[in-house]
mmCIF file of C-alpha atoms and ligand atoms in Angstrom:
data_model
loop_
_atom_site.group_PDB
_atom_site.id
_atom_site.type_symbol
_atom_site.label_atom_id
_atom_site.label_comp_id
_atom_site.label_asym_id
_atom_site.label_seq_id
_atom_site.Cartn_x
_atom_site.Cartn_y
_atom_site.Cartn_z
ATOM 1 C CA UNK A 1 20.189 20.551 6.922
ATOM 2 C CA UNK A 2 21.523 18.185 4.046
ATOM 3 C CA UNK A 3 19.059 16.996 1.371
ATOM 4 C CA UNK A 4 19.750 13.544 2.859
ATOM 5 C CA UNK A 5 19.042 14.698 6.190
ATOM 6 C CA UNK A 6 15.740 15.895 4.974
ATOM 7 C CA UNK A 7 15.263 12.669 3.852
ATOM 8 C CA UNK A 8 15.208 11.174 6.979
ATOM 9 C CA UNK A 9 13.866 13.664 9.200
ATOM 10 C CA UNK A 10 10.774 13.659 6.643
ATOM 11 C CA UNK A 11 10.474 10.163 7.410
ATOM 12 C CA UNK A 12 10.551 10.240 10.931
ATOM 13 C CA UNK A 13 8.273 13.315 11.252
ATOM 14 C CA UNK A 14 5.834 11.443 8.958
ATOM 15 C CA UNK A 15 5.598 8.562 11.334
ATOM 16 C CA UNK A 16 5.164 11.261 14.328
ATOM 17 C CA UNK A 17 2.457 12.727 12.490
ATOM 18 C CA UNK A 18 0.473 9.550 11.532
ATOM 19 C CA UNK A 19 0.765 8.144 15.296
ATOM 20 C CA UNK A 20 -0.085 11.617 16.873
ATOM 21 C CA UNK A 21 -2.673 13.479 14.830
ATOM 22 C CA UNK A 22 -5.980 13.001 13.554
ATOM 23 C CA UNK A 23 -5.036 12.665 9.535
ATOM 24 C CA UNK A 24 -8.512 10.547 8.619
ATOM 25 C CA UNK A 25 -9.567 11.921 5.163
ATOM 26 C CA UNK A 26 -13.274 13.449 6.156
ATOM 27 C CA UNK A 27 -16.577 13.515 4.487
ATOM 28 C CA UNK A 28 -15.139 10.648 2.398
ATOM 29 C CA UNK A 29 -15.261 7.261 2.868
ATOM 30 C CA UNK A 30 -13.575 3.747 0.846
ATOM 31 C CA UNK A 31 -17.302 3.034 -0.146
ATOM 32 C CA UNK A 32 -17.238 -0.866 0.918
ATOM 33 C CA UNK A 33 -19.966 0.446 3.208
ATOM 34 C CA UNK A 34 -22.081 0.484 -0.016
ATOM 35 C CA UNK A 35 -21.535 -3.433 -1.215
ATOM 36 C CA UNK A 36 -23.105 -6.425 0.463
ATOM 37 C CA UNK A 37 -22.694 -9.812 0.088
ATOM 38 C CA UNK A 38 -25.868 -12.252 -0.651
ATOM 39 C CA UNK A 39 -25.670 -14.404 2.654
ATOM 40 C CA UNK A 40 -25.762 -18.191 1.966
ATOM 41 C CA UNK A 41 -28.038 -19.483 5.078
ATOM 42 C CA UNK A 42 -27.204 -22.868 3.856
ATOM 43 C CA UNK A 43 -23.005 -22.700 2.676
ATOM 44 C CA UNK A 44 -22.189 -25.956 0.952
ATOM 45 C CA UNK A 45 -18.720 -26.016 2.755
ATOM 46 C CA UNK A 46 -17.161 -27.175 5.913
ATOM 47 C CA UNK A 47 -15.715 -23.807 7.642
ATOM 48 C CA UNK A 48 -12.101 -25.547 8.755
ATOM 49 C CA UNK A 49 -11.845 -26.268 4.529
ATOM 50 C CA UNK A 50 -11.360 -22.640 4.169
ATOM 51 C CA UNK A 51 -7.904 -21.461 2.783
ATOM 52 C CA UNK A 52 -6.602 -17.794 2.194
ATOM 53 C CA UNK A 53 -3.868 -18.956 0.443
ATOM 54 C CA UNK A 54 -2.687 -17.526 -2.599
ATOM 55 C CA UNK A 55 0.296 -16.949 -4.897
ATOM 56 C CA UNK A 56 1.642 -13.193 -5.568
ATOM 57 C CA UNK A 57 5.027 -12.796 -7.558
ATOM 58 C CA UNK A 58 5.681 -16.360 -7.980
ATOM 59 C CA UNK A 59 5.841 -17.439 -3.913
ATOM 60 C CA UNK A 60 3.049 -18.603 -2.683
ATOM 61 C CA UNK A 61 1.635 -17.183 0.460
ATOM 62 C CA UNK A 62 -0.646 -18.055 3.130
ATOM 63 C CA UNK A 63 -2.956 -15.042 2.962
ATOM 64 C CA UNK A 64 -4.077 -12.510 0.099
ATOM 65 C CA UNK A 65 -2.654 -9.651 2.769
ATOM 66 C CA UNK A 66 -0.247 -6.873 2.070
ATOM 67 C CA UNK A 67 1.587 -4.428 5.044
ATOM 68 C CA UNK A 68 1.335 -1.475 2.796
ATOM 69 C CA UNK A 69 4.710 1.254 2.280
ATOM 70 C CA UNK A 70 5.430 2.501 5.026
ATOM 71 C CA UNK A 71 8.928 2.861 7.333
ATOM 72 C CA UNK A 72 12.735 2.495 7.043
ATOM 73 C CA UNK A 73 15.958 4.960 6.903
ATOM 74 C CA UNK A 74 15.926 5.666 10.098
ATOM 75 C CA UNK A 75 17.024 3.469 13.453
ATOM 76 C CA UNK A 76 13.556 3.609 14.345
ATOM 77 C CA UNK A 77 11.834 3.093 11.356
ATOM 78 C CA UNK A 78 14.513 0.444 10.723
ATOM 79 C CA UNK A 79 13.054 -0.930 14.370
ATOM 80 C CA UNK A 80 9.339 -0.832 12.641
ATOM 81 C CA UNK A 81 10.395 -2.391 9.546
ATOM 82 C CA UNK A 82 11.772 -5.558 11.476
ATOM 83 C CA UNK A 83 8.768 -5.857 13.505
ATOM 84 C CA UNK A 84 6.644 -5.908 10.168
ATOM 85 C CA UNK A 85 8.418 -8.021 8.805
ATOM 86 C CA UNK A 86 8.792 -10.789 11.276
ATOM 87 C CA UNK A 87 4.710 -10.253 11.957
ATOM 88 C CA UNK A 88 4.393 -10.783 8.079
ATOM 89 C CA UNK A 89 6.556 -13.739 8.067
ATOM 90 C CA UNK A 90 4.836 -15.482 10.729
ATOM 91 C CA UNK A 91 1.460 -14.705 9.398
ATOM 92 C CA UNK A 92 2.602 -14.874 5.922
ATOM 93 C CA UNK A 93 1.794 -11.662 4.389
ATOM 94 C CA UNK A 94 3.406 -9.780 1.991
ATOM 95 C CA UNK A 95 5.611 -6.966 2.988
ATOM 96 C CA UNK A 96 5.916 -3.573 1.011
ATOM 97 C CA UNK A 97 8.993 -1.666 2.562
ATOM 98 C CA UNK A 98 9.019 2.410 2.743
ATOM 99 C CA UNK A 99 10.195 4.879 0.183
ATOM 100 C CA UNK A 100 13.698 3.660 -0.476
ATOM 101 C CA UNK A 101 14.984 7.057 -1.661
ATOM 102 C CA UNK A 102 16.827 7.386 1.612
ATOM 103 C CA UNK A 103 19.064 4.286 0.691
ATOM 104 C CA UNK A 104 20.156 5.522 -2.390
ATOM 105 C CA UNK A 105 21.322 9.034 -0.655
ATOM 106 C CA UNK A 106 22.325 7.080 2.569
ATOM 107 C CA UNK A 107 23.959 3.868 2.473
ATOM 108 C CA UNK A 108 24.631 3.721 5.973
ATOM 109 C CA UNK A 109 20.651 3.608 5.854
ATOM 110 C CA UNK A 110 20.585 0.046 3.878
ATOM 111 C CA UNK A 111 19.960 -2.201 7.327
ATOM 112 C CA UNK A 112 16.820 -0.521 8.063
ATOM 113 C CA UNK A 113 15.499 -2.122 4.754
ATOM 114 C CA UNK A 114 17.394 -5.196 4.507
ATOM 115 C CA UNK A 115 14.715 -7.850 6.596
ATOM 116 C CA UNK A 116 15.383 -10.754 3.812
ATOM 117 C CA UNK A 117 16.319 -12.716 7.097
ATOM 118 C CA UNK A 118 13.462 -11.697 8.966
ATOM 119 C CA UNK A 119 11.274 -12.487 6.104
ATOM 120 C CA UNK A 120 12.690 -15.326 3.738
ATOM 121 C CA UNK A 121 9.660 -16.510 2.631
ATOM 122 C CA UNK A 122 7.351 -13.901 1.687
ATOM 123 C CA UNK A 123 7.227 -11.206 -1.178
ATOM 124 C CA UNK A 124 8.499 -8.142 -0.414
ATOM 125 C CA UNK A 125 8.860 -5.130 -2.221
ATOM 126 C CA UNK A 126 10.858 -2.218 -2.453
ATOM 127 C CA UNK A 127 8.994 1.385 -3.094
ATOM 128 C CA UNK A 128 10.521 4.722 -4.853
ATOM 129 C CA UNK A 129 8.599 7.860 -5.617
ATOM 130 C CA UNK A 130 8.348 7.591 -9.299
ATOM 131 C CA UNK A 131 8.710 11.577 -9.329
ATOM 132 C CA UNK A 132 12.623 10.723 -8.580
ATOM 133 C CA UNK A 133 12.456 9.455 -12.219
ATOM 134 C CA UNK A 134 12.229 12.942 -12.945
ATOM 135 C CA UNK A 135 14.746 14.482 -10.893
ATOM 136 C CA UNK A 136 17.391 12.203 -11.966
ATOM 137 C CA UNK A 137 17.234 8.595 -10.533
ATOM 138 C CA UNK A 138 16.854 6.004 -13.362
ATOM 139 C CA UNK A 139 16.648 1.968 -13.713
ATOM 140 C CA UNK A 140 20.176 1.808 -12.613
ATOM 141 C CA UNK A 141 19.096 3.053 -8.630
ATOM 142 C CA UNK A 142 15.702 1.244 -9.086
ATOM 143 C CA UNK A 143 17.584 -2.578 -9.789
ATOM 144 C CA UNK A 144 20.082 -0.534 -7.027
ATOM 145 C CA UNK A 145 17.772 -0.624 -4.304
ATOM 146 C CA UNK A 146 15.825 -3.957 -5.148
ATOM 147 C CA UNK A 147 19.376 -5.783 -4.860
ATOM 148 C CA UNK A 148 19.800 -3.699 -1.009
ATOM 149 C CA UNK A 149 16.512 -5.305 0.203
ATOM 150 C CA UNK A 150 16.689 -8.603 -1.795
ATOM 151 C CA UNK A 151 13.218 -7.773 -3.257
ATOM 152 C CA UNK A 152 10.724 -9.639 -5.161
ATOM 153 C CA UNK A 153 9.619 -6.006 -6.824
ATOM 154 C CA UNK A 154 9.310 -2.820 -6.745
ATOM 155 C CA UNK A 155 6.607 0.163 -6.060
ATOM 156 C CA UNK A 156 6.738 3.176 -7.706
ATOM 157 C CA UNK A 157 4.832 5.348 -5.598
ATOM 158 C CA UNK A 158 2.392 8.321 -7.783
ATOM 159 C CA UNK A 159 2.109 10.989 -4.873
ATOM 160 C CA UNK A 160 1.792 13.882 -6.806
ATOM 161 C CA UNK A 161 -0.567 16.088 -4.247
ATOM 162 C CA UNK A 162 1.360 15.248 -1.203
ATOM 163 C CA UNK A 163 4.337 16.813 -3.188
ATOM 164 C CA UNK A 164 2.231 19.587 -4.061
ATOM 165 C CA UNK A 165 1.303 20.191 -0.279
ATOM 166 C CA UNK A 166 5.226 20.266 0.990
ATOM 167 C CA UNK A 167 6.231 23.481 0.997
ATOM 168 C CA UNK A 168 9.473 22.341 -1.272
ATOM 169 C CA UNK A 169 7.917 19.254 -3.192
ATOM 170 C CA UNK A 170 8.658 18.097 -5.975
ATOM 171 C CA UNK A 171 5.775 18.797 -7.971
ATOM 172 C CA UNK A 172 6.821 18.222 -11.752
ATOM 173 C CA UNK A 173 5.084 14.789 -12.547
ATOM 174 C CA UNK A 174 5.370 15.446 -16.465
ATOM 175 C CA UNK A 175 6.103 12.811 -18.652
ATOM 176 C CA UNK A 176 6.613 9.979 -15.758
ATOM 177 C CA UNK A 177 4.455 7.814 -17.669
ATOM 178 C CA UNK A 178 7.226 6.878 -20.481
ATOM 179 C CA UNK A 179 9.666 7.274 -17.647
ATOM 180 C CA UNK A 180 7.773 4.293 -16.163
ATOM 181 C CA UNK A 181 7.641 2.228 -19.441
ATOM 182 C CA UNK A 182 11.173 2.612 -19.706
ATOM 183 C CA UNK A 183 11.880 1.097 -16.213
ATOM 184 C CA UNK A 184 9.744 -1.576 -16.659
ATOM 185 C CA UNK A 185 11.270 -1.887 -20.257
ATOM 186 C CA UNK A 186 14.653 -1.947 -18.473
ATOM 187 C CA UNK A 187 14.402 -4.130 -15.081
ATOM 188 C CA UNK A 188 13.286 -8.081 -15.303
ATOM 189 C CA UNK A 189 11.737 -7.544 -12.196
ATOM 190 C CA UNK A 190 8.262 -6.970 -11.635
ATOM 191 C CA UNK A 191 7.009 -3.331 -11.441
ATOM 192 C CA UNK A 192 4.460 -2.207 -9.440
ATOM 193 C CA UNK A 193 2.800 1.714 -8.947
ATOM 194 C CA UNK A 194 0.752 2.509 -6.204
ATOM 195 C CA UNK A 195 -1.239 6.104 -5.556
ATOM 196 C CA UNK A 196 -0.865 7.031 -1.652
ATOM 197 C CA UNK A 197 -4.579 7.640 -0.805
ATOM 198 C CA UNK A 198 -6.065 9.465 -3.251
ATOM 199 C CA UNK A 199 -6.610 6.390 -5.446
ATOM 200 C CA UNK A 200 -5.666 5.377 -8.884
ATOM 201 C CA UNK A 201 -8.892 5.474 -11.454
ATOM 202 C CA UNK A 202 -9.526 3.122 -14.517
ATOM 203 C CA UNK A 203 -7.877 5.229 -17.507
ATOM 204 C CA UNK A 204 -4.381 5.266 -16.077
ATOM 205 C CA UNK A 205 -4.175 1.860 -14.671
ATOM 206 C CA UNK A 206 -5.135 0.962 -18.041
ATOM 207 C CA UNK A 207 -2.321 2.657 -19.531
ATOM 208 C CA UNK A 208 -0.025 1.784 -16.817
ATOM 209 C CA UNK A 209 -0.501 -1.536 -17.355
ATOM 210 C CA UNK A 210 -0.438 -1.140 -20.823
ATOM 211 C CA UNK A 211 3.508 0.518 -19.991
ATOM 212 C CA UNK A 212 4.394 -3.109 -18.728
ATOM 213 C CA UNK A 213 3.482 -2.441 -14.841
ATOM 214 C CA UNK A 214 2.817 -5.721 -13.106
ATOM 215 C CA UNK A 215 0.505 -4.653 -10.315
ATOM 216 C CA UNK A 216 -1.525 -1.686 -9.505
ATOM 217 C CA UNK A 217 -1.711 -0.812 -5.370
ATOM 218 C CA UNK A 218 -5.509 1.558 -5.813
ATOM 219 C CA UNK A 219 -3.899 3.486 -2.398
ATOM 220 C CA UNK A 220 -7.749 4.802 -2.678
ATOM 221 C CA UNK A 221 -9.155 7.274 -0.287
ATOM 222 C CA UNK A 222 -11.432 6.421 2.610
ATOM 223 C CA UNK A 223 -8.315 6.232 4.766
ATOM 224 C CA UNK A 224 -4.791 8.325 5.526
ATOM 225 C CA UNK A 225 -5.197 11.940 4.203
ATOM 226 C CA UNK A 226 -1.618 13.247 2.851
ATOM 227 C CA UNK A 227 -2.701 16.316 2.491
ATOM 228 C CA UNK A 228 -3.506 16.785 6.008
ATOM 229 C CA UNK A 229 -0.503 14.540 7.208
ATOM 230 C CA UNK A 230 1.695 17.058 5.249
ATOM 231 C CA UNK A 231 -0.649 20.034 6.976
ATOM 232 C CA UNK A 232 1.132 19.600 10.309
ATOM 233 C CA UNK A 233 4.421 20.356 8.779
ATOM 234 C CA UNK A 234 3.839 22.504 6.274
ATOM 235 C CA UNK A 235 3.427 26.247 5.840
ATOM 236 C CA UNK A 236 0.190 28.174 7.388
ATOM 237 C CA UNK A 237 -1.444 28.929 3.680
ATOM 238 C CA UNK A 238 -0.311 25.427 2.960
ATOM 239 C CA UNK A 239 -2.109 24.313 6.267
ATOM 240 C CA UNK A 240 -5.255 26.037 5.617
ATOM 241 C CA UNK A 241 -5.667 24.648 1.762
ATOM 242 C CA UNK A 242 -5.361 21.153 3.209
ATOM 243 C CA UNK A 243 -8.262 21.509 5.370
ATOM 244 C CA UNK A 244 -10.581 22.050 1.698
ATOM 245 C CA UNK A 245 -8.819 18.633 0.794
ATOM 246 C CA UNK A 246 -9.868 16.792 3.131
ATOM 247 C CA UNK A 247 -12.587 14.759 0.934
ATOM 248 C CA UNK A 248 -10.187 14.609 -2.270
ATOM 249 C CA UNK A 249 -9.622 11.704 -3.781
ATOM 250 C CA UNK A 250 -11.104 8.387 -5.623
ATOM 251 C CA UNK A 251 -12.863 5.703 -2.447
ATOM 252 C CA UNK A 252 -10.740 2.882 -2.667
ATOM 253 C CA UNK A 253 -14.163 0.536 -3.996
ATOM 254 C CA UNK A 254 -14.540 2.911 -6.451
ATOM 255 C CA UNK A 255 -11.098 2.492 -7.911
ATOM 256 C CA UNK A 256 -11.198 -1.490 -7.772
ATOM 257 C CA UNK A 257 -14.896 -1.452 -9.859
ATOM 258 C CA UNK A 258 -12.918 1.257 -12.399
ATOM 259 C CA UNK A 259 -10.140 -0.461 -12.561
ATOM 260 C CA UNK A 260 -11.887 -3.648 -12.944
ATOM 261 C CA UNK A 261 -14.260 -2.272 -15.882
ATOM 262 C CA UNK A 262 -11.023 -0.848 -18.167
ATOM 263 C CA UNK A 263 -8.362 -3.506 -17.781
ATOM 264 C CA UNK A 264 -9.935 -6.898 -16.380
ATOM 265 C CA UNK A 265 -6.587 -8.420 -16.155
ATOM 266 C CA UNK A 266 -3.852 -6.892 -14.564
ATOM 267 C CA UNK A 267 -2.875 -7.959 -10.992
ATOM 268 C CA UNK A 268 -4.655 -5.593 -8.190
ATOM 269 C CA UNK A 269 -3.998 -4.433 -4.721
ATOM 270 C CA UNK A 270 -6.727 -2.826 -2.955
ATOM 271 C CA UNK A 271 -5.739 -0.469 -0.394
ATOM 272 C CA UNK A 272 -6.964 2.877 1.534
ATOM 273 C CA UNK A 273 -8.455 2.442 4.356
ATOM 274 C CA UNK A 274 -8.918 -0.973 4.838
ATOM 275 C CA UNK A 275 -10.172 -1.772 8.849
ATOM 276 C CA UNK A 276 -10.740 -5.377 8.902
ATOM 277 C CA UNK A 277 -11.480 -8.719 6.877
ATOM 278 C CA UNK A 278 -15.046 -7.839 5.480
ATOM 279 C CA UNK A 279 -13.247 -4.641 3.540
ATOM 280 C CA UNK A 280 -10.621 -7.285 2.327
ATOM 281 C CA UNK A 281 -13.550 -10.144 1.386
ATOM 282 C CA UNK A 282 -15.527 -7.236 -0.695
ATOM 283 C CA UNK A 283 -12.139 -5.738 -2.396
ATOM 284 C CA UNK A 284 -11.262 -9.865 -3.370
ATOM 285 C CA UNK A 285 -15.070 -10.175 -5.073
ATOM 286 C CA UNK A 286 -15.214 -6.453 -6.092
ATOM 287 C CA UNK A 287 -11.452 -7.432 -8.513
ATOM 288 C CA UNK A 288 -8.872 -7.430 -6.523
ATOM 289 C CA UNK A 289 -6.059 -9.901 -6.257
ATOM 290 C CA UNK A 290 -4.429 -9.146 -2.883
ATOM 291 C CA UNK A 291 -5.191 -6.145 -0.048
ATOM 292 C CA UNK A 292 -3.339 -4.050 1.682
ATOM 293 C CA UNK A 293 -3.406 -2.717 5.481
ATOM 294 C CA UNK A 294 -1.062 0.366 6.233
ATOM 295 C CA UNK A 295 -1.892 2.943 8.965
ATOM 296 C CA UNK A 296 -4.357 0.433 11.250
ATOM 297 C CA UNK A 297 -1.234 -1.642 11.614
ATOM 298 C CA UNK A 298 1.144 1.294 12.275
ATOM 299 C CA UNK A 299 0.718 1.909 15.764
ATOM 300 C CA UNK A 300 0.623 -1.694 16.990
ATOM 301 C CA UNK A 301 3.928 -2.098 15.306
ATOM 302 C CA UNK A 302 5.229 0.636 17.321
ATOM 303 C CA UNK A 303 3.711 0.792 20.556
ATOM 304 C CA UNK A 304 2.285 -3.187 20.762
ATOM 305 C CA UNK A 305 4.126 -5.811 18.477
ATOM 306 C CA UNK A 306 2.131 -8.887 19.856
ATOM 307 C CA UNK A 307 -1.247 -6.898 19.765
ATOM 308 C CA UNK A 308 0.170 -6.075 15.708
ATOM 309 C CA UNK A 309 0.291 -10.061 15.344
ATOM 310 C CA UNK A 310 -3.234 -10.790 16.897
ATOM 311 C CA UNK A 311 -4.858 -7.463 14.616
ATOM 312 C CA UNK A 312 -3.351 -9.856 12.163
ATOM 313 C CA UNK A 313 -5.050 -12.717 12.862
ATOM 314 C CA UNK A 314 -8.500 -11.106 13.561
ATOM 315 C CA UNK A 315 -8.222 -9.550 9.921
ATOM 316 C CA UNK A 316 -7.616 -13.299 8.126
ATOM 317 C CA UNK A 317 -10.145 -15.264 10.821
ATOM 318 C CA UNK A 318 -12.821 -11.974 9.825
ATOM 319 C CA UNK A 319 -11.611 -12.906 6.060
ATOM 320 C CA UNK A 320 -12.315 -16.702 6.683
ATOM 321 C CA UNK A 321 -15.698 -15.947 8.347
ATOM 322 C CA UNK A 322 -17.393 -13.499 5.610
ATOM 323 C CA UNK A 323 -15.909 -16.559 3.122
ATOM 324 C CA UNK A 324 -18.094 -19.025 4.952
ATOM 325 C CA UNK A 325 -20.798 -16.524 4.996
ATOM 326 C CA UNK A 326 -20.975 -16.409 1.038
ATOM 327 C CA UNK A 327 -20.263 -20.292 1.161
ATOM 328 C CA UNK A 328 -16.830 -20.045 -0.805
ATOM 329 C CA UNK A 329 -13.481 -21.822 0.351
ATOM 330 C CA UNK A 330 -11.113 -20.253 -1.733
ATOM 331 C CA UNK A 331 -9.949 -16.817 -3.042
ATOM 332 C CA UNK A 332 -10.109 -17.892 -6.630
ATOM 333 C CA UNK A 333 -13.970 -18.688 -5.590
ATOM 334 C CA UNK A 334 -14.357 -15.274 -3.571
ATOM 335 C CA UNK A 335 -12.987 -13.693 -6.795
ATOM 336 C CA UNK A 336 -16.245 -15.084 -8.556
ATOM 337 C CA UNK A 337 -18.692 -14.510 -5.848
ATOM 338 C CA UNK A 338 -21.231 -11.542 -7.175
ATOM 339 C CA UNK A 339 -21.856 -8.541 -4.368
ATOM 340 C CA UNK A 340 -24.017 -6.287 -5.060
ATOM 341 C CA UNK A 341 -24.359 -2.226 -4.760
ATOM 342 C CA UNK A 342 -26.945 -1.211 -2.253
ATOM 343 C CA UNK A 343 -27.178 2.851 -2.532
HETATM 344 C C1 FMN B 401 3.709 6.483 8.238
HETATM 345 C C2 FMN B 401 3.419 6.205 6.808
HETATM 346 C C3 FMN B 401 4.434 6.284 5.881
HETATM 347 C C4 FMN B 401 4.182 6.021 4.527
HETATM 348 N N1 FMN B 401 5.221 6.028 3.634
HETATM 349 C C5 FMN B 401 4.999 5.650 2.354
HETATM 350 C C6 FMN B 401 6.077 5.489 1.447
HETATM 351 O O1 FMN B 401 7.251 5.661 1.795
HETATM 352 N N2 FMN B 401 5.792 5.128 0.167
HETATM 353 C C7 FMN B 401 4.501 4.898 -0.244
HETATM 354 O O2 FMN B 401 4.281 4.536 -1.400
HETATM 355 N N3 FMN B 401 3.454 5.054 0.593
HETATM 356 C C8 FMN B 401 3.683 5.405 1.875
HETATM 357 N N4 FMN B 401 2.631 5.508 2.748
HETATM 358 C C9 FMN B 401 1.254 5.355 2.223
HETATM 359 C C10 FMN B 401 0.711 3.968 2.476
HETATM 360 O O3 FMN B 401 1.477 2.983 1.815
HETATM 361 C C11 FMN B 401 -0.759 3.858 2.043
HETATM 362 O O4 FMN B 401 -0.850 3.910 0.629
HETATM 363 C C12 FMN B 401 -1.632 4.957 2.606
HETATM 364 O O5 FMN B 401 -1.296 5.212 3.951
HETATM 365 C C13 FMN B 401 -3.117 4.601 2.515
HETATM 366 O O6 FMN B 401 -3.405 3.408 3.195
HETATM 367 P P1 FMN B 401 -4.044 3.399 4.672
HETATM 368 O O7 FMN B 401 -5.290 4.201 4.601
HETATM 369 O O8 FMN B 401 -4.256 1.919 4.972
HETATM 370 O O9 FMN B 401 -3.018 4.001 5.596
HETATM 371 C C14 FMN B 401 2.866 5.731 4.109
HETATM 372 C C15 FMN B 401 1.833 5.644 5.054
HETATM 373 C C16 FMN B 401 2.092 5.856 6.381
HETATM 374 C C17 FMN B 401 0.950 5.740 7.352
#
């Protein structure tokens, strides 16, 4: 097989994986269970006042909500990718497109990425490992593949242990940090880096930020294990290291309040493991800006595309009603709203 086929066969057995097997990180959890909200018996707001709407990369939007990275390079995942994006359209969410590596090997790969006219109005953003910085893509592919998908940004993905648990991964992550400066230093677009589950701590958002990223995606843990989705496909002593990963990683509250503490201003996406509108309401008060949903919407989007539309809507009406419960009409307002630890 081709490098390029490998690509795309990755891609698609990825996808398998995530819709077949049981890839739940275990004996870890995103640790929203441990933050509650003072209830406000008595909210000084009328509940049809409430708005979600927000503004992310200069468009406003209807809802702080992000489809996380996930699909595109193949005719299926092209398939997924148009049903995303037409559900984030019509819900208006932002859309984060699948590693784009693919398109730069493949052109005849571009249309599963280009859903511009399946999405004018929203953000959406174009994602690259940032370890193909070191194995010989540059700004050059990175404004390439923005222009493909007529982008708003771009992700650079850090996924350095899911490299490490393919049996031929790319595994040598030194010095991406100045390779990142010098993208952002390059591109006028905004740059944003993302982990893939395992989270992104305080220290090196602050740097990252400090590099000129944009955004910061947490990807925090409490969700989709990598190592184990790579365990199915990888090599038996491979297999059997993942299984004493299976708690790795930062929970995704845990990176927000980190993140939060170091570098109070940079724009924030929490994401990793998010199930419903009560994660979202805590991530928004905890720090965050926007958050992000990627394998609960996954096999909706494949096997149900209305049902993806009304898990939608039940994540922005569960949104709405822990906003009325804390007696605050407005994200900027949930942003100030104080929660509180309980273990
Ligand atoms: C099928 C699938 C494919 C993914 N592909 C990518 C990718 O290409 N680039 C990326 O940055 N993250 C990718 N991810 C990771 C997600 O964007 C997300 O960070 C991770 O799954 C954790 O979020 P979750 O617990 O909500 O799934 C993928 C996730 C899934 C489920």
């Amino acid at each position: 097989m081709t490098p390029q086929e490998n690509t795309k066969q990755r891609k698609a057995e990825h996808v398998k994986i995530v819709l077949e097997e049981d890839v739940q990180g275990k004996g870890i959890t995103t640790g929203f269970e441990d933050y509650r909200f003072l209830h406000q018996a008595l909210p000084d707001i009328d509940f049809d006042s409430i708005s979600l709407s927000t503004n992310f990369l200069n468009r406003d939007t209807n809802t702080p909500l992000l489809i996380s990275s996930m699909t595109g390079g193949t005719q299926e995942t092209g398939e997924i990718n148009r049903i995303l994006a037409t559900a984030a359209q019509a819900r208006g969410w932002t859309l984060a497109l699948g590693s784009m590596r693919v398109a730069i090997e493949n052109p005849e790969t571009h249309s599963t990425f280009q859903m511009r006219s399946y999405a004018p109005d929203i953000p959406i953003l174009v994602n690259l490992g940032a370890i193909q910085l070191n194995r010989g893509l540059d700004s050059d592919h990175c404004r390439q593949i923005v222009e493909i998908a007529e982008a708003d940004g771009l992700i650079l993905h850090l996924n350095s242990m899911q490299e490490a648990f393919q049996p031929s991964g790319d595994t040598n992550f030194a010095g991406l940090l100045h390779k990142i400066e010098a993208v952002c230093n390059t591109l006028q677009i905004p740059i944003g880096v993302k982990e893939v589950g395992w989270g992104i701590h305080g220290e090196i958002a602050k740097q990252l930020y400090h590099c000129g990223v944009h955004f910061i995606d947490v990807a925090g843990a409490g969700g989709t294990s990598w190592s184990q989705v790579e365990s199915f496909r990888s090599t038996p002593i491979l297999k059997n290291a993942a299984k004493a990963f299976l708690d790795w990683g930062i929970p995704t509250a845990d990176c927000i309040v980190d993140i939060r503490n170091k570098a109070p201003k940079g724009t924030l996406i929490a994401s990793g493991g998010l199930k419903n509108g009560v994660d979202v309401a805590k991530s928004i008060a905890l720090g965050a800006d926007l958050a992000g949903f990627g394998r609960y919407l996954l096999d909706d989007a494949v096997n149900n595309p209305a049902k993806l539309i009304e898990k939608m809507e039940q994540v922005e009406l569960e949104l709405k009603l822990a906003m009325f419960g804390v007696g605050v009409n407005s994200i900027q307002a949930l942003q100030q709203t104080s929660i509180h630890k309980i273990k």
